[in-house]
Tab-separated table of N, CA and C in Angstrom:
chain	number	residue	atom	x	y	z
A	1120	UNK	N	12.319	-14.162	3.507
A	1120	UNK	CA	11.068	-14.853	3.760
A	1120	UNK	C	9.993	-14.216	2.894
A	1121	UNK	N	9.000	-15.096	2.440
A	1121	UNK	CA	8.415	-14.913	1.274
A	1121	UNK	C	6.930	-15.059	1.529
A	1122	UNK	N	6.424	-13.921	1.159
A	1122	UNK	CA	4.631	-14.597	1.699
A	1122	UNK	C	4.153	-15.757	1.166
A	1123	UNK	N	3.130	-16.671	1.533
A	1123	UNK	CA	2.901	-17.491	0.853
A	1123	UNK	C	1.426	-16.967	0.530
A	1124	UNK	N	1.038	-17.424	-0.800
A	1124	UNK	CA	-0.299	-17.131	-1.147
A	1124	UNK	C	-1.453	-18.193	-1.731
A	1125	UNK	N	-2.263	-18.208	-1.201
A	1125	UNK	CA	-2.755	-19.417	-1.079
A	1125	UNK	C	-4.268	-19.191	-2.235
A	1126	UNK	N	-4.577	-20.208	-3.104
A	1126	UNK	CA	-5.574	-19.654	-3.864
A	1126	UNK	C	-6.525	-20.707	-4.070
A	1127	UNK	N	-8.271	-20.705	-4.038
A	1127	UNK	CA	-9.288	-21.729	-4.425
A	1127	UNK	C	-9.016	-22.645	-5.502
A	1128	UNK	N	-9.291	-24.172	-5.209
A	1128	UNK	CA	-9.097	-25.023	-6.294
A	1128	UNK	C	-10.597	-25.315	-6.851
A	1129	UNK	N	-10.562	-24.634	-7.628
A	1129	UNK	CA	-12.357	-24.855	-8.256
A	1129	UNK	C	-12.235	-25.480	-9.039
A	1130	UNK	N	-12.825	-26.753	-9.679
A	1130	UNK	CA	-13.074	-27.168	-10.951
A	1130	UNK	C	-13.378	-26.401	-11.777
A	1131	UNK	N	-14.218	-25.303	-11.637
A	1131	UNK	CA	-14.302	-25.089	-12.875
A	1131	UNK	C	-13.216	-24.620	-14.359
A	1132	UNK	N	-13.485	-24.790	-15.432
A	1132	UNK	CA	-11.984	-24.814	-16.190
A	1132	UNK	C	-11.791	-23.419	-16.488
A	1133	UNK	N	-12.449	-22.659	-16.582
A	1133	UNK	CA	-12.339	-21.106	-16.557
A	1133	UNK	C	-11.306	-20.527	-15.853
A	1134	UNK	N	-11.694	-21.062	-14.541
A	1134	UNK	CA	-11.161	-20.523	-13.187
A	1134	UNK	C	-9.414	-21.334	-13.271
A	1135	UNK	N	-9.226	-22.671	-13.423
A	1135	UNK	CA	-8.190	-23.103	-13.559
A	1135	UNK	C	-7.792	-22.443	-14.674
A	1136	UNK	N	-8.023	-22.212	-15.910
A	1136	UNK	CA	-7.331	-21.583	-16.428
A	1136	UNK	C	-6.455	-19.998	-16.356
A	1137	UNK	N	-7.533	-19.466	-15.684
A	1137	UNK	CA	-7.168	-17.996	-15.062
A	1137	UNK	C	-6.045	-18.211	-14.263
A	1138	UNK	N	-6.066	-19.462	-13.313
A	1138	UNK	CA	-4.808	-19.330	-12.133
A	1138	UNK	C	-3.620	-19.753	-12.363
A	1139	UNK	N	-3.807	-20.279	-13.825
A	1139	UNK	CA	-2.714	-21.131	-14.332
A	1139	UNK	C	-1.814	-19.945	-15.264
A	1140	UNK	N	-2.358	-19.260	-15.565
A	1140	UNK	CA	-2.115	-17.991	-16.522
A	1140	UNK	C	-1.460	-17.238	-15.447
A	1141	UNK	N	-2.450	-16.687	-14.476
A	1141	UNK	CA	-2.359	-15.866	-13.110
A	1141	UNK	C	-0.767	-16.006	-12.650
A	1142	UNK	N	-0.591	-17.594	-12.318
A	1142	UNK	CA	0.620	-17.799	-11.495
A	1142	UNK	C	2.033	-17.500	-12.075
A	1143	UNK	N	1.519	-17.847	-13.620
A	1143	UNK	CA	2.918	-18.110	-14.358
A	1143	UNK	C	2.896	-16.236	-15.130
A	1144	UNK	N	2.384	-15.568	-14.706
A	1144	UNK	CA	2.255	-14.300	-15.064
A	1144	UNK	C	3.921	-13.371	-14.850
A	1145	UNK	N	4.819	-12.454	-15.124
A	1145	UNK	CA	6.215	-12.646	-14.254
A	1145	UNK	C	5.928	-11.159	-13.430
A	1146	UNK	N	4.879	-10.656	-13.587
A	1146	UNK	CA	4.485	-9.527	-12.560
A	1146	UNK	C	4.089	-9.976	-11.168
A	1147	UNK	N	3.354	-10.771	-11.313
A	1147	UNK	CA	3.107	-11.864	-10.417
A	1147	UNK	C	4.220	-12.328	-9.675
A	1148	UNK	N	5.081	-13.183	-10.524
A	1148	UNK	CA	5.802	-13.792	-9.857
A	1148	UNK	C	6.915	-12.516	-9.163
A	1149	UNK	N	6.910	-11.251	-9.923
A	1149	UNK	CA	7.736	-10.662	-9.288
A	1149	UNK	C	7.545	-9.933	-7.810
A	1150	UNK	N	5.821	-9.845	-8.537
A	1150	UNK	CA	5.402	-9.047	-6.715
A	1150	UNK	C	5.428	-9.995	-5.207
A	1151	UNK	N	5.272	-11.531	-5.731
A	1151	UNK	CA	5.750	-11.862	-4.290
A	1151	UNK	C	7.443	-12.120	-4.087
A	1152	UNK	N	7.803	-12.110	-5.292
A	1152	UNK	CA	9.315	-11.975	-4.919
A	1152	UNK	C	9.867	-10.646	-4.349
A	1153	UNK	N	9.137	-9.566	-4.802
A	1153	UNK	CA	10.214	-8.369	-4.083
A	1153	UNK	C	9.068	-7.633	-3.200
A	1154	UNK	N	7.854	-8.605	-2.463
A	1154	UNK	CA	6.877	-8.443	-1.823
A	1154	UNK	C	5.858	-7.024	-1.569
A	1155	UNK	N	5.568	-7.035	-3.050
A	1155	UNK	CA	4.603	-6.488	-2.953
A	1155	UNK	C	3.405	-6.783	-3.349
A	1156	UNK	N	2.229	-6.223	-2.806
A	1156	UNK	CA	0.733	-6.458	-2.998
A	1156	UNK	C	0.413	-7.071	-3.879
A	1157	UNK	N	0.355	-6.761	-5.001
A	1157	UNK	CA	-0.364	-6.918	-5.816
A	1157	UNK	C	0.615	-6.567	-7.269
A	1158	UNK	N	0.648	-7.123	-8.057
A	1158	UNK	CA	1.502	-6.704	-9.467
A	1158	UNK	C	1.258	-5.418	-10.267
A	1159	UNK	N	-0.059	-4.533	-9.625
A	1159	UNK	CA	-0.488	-3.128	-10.386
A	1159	UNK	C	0.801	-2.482	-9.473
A	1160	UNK	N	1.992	-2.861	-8.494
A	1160	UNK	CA	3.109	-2.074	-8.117
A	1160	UNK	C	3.344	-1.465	-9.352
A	1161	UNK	N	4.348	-2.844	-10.112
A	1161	UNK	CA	4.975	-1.973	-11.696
A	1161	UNK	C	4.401	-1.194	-12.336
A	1162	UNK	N	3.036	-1.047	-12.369
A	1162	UNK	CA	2.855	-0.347	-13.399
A	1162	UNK	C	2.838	1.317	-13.210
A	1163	UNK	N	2.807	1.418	-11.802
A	1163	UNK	CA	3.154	2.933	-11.094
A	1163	UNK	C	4.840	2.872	-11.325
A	1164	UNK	N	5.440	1.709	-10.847
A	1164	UNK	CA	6.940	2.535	-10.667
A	1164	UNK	C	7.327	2.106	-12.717
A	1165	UNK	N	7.293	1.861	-13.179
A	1165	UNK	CA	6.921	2.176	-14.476
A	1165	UNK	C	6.904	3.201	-15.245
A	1166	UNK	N	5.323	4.138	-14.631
A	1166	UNK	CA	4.857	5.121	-15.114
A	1166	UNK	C	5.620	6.344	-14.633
A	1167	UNK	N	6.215	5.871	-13.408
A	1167	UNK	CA	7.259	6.974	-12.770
A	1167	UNK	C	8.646	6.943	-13.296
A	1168	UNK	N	8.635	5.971	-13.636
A	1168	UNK	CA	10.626	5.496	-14.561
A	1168	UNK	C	10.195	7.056	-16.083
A	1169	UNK	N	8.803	6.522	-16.476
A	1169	UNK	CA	8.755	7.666	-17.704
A	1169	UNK	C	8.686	9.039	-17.645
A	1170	UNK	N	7.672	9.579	-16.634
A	1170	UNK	CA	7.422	10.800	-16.596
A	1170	UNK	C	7.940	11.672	-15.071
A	1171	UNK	N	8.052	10.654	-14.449
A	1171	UNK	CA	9.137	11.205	-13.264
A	1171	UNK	C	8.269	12.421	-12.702
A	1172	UNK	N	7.155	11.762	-11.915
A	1172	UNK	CA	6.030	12.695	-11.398
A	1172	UNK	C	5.893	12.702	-10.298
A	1173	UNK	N	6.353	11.232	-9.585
A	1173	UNK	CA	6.908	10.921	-8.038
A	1173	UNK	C	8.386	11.560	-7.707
A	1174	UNK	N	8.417	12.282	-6.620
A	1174	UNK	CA	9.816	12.997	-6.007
A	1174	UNK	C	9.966	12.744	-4.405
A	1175	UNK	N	11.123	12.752	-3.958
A	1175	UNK	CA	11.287	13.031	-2.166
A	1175	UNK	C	10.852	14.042	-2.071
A	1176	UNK	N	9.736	14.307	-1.466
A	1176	UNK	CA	9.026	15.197	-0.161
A	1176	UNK	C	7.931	15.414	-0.857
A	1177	UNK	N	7.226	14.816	-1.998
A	1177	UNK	CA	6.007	14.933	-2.226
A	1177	UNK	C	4.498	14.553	-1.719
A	1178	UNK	N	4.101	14.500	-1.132
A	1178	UNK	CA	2.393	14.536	-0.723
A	1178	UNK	C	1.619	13.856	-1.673
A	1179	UNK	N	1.160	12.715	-0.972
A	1179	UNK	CA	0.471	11.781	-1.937
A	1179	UNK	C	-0.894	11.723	-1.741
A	1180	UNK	N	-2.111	11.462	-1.662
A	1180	UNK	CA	-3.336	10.873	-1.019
A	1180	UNK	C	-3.466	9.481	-2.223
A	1181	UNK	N	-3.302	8.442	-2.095
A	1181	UNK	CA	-4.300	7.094	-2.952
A	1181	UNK	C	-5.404	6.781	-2.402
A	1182	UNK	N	-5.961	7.252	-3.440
A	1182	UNK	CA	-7.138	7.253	-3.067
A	1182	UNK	C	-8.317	5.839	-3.843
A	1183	UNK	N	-8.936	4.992	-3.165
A	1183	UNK	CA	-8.831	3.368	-3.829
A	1183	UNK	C	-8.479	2.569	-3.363
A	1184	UNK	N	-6.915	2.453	-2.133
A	1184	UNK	CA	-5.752	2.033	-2.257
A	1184	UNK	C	-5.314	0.858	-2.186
A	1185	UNK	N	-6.782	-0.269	-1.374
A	1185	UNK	CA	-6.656	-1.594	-1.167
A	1185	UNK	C	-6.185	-2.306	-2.719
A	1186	UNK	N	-5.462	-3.162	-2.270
A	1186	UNK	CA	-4.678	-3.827	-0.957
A	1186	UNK	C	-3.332	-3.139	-0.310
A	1187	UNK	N	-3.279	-2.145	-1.482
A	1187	UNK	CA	-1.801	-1.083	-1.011
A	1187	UNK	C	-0.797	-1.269	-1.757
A	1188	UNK	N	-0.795	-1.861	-3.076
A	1188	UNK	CA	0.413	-2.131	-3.466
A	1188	UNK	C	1.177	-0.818	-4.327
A	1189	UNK	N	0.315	0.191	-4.559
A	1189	UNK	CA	0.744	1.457	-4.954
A	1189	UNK	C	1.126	2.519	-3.412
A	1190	UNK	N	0.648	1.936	-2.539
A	1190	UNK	CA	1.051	2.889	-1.247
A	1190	UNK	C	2.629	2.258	-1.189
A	1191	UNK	N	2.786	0.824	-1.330
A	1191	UNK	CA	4.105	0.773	-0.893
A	1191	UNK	C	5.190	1.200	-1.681
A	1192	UNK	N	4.673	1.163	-3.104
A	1192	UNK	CA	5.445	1.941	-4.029
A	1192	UNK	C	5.865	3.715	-3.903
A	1193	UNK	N	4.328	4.070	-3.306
A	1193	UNK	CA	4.547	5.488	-3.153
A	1193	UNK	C	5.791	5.817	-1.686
A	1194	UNK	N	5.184	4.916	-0.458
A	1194	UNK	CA	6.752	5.071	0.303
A	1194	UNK	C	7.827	5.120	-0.006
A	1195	UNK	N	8.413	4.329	-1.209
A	1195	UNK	CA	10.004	4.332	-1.334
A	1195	UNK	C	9.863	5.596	-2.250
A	1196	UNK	N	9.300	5.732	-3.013
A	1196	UNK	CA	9.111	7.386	-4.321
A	1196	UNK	C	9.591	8.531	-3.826
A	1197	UNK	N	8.358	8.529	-2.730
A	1197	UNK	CA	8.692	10.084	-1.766
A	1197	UNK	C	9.173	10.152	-0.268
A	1198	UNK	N	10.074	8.905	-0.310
A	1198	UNK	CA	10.707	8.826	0.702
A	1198	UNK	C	9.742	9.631	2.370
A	1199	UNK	N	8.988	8.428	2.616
A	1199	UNK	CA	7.919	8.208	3.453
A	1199	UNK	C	9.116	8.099	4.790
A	1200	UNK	N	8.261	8.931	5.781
A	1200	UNK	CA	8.881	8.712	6.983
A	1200	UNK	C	8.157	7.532	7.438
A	1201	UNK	N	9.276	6.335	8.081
A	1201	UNK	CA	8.685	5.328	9.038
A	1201	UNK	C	8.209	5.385	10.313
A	1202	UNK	N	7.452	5.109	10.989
A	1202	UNK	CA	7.116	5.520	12.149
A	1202	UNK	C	7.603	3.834	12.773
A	1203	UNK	N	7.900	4.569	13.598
A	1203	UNK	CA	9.113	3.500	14.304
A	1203	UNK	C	8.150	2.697	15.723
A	1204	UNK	N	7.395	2.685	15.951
A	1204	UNK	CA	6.683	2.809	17.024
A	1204	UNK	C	6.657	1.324	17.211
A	1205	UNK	N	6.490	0.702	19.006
A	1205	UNK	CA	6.647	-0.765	19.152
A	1205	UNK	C	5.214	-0.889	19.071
A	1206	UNK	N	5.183	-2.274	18.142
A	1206	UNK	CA	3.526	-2.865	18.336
A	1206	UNK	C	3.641	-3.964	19.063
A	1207	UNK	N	2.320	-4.203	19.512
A	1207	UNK	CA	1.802	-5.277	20.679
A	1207	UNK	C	2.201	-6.785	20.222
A	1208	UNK	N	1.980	-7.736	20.649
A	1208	UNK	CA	1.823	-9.130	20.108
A	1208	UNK	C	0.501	-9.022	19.154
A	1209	UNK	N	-0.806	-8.809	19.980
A	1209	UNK	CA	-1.779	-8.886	18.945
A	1209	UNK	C	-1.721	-8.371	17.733
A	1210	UNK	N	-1.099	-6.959	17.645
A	1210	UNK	CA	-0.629	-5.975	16.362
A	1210	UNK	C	-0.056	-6.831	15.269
A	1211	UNK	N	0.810	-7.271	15.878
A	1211	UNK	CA	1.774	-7.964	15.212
A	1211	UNK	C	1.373	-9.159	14.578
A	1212	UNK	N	0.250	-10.131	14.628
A	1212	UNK	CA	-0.636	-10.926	14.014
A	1212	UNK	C	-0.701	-10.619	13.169
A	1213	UNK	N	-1.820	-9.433	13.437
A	1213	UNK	CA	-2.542	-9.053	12.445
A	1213	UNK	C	-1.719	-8.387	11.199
A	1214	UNK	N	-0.507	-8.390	11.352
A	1214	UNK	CA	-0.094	-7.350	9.572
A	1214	UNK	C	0.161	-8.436	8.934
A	1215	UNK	N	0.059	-7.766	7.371
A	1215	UNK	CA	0.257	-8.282	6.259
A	1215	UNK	C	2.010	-8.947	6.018
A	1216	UNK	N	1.729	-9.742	5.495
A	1216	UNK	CA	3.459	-10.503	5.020
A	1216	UNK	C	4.794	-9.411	4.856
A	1217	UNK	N	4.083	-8.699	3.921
A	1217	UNK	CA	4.519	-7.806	3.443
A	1217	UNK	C	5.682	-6.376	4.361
A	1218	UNK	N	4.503	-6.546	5.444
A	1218	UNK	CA	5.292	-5.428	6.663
A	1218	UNK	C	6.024	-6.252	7.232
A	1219	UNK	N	5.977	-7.554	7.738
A	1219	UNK	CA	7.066	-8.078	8.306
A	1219	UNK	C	8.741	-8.000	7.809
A	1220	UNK	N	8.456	-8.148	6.392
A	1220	UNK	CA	9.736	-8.204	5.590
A	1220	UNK	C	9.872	-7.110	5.317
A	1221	UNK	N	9.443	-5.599	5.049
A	1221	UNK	CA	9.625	-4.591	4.529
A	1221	UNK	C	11.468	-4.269	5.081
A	1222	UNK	N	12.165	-3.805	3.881
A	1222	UNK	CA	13.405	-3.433	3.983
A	1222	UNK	C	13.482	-2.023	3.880
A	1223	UNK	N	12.421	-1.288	3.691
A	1223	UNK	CA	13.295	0.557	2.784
A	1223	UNK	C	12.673	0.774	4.044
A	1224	UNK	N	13.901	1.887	4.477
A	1224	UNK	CA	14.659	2.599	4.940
A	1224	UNK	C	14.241	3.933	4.332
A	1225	UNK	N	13.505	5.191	4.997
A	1225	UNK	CA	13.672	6.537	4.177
A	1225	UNK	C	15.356	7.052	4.333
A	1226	UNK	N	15.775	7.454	2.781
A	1226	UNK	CA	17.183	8.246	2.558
A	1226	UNK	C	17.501	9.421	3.332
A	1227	UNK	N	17.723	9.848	4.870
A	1227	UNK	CA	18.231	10.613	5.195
A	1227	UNK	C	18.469	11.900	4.740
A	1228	UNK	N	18.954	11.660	3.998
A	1228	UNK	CA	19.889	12.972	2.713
A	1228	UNK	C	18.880	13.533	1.724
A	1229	UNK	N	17.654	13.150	1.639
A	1229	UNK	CA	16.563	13.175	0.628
A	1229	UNK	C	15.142	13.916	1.751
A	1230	UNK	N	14.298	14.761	1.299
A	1230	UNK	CA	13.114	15.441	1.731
A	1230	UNK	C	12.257	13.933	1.904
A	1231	UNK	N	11.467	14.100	2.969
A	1231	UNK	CA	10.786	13.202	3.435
A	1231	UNK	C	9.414	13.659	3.202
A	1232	UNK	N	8.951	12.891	2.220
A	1232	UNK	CA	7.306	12.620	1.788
A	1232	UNK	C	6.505	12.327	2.736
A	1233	UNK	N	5.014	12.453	2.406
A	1233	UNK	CA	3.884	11.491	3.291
A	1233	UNK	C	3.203	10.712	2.305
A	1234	UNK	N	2.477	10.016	2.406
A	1234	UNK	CA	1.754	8.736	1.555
A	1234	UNK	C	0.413	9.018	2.739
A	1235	UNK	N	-0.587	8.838	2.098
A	1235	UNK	CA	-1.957	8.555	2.641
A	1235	UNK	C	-3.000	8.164	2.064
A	1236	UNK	N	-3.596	6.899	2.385
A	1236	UNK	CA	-4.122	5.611	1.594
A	1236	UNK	C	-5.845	5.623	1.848
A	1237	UNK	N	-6.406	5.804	0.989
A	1237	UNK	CA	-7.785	6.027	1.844
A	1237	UNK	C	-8.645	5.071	0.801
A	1238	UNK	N	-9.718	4.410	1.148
A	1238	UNK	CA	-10.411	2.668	0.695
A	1238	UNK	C	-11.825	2.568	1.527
A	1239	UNK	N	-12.399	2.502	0.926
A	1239	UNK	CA	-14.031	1.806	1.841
A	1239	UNK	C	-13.040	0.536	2.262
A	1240	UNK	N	-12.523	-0.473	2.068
A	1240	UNK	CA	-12.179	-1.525	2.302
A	1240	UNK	C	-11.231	-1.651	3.381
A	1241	UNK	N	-10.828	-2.746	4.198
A	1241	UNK	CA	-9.980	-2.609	5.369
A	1241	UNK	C	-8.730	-2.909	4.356
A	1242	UNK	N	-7.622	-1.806	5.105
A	1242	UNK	CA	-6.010	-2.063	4.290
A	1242	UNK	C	-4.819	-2.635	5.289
A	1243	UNK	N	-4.334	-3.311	5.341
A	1243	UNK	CA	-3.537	-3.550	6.534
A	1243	UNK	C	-2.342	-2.743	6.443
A	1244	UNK	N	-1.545	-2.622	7.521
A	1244	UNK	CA	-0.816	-1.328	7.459
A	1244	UNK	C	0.263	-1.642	6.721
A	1245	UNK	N	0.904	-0.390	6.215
A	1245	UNK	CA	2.040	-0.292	5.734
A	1245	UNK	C	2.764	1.119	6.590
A	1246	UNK	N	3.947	0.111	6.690
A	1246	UNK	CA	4.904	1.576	7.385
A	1246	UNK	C	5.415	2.347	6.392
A	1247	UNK	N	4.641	3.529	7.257
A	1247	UNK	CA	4.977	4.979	6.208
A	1247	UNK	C	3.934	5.215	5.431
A	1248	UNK	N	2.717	4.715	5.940
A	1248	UNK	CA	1.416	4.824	4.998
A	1248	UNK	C	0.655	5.634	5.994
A	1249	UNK	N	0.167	6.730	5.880
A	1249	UNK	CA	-1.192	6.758	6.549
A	1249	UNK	C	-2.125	6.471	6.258
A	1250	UNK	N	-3.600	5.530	7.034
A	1250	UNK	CA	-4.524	4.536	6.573
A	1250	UNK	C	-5.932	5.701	7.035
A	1251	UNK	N	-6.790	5.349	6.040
A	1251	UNK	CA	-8.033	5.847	6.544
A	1251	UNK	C	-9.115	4.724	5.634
A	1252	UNK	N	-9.436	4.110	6.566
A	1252	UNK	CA	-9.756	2.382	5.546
A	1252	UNK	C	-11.314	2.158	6.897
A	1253	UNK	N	-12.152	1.255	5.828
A	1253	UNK	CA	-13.199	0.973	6.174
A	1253	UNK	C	-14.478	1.350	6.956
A	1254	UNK	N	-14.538	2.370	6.116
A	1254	UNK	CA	-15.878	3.132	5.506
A	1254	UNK	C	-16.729	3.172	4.682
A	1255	UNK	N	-18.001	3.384	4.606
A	1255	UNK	CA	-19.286	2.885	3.750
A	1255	UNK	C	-19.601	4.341	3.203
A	1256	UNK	N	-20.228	4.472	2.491
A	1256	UNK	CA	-20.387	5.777	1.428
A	1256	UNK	C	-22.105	6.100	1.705
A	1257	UNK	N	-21.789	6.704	3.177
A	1257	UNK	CA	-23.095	7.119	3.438
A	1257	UNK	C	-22.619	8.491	4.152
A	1258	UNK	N	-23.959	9.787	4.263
A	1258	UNK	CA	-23.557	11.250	4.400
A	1258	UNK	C	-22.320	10.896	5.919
A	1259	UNK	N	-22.576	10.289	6.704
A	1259	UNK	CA	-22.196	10.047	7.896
A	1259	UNK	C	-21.153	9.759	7.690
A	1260	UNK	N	-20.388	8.676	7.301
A	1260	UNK	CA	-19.557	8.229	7.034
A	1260	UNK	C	-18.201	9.206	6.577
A	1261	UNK	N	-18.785	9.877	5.259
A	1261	UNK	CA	-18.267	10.434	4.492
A	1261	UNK	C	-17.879	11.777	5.147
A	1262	UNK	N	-18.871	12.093	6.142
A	1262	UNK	CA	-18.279	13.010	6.505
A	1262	UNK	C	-16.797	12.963	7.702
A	1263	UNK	N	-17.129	11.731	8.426
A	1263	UNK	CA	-16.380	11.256	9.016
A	1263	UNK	C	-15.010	11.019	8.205
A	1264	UNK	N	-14.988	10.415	7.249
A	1264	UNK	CA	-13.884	10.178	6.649
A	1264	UNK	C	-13.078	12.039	6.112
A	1265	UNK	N	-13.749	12.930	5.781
A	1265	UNK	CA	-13.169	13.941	5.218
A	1265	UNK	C	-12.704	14.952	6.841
A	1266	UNK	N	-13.116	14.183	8.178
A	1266	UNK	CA	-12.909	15.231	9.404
A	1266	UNK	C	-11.522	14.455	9.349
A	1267	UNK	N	-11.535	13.045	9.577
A	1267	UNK	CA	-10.154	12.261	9.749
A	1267	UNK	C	-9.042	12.618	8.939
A	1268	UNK	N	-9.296	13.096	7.330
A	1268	UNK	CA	-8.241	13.434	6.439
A	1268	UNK	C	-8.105	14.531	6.885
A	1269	UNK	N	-8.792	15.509	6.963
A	1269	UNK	CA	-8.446	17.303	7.460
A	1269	UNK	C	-7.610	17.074	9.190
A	1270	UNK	N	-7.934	16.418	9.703
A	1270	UNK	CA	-7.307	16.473	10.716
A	1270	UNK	C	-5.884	15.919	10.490
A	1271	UNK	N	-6.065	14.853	10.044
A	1271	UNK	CA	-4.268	14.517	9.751
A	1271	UNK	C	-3.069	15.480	8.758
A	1272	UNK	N	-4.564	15.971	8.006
A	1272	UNK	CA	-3.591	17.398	6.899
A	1272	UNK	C	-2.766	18.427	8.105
A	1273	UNK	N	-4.246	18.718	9.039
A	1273	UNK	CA	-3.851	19.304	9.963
A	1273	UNK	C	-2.477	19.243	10.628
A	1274	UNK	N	-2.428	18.053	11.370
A	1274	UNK	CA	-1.621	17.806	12.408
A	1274	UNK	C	-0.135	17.232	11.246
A	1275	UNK	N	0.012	16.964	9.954
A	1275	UNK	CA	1.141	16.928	9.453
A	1275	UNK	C	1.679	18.482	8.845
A	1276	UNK	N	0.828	19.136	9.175
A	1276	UNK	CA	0.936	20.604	8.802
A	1276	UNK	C	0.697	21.041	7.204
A	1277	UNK	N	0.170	20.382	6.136
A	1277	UNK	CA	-0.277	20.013	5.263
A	1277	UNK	C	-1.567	20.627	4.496
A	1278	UNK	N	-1.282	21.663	3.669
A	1278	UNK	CA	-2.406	22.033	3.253
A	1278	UNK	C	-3.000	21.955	2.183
């Protein structure tokens, strides 16, 4: 099952031209085929095919990360523990296409990474992501956001 993605029909010819380019793009077409975010996936697992900088049990922070399509890349990399946990009906609305279908599995046999995704913008979850999403870049905020990361460094034992 395949997300569907739905996009504005504007007259204007700019814009049709962009979506017409956009669709028939094969990054594109590949990220909703092997469902991920956004097509900037490849260009991380890519950059990792060359220099081989992603490993199992490495420690990530993305920092940026909306819409997540490099967090989901970074889960399978450093073999992200899933958190297995039952969500609600409402929960379950609300995620992205993407988590419904998710297939990887962390490798057993391989050191288990963390991934942690941090965005002024709201990110919808990804299993095996930790989220620290939608925050405004004010002293308050910011400080809030750096107690939430130290605390999770904390409590994953992470320094």
């Amino acid at each position: 099952m395949f997300a569907k993605r739905f996009f504005s029909t504007s007259t204007c010819h700019s814009t049709k031209a962009w979506m017409t380019k956009h669709v028939s793009d094969p990054y594109v077409r590949r990220s909703v085929k092997e469902n991920y975010r956004a097509r900037s996936a490849f260009k991380l697992i890519e950059m990792n095919d060359a220099y081989k900088f992603l490993q199992p049990g490495h420690v990530v922070i993305d920092m940026g990360a909306a819409p997540g399509a490099w967090s989901q890349v970074l889960v399978k990399q450093v073999n992200a523990r899933i958190n297995t946990r039952k969500k609600t009906i409402q929960q379950n609305e609300l995620l992205h296409p993407s988590e419904i279908t998710s297939l990887h599995r962390p490798n057993p046999d391989l050191k288990c990474g963390t991934v942690i995704a941090l965005d002024r913008s709201p990110i919808f979850e990804i299993p095996g992501v930790h989220i620290i999403d939608d925050w405004n870049l004010t002293e308050e905020t910011t400080r809030d956001c750096n107690k939430r990361l130290q605390d999770l460094l904390n409590r994953l034992q992470i320094d």
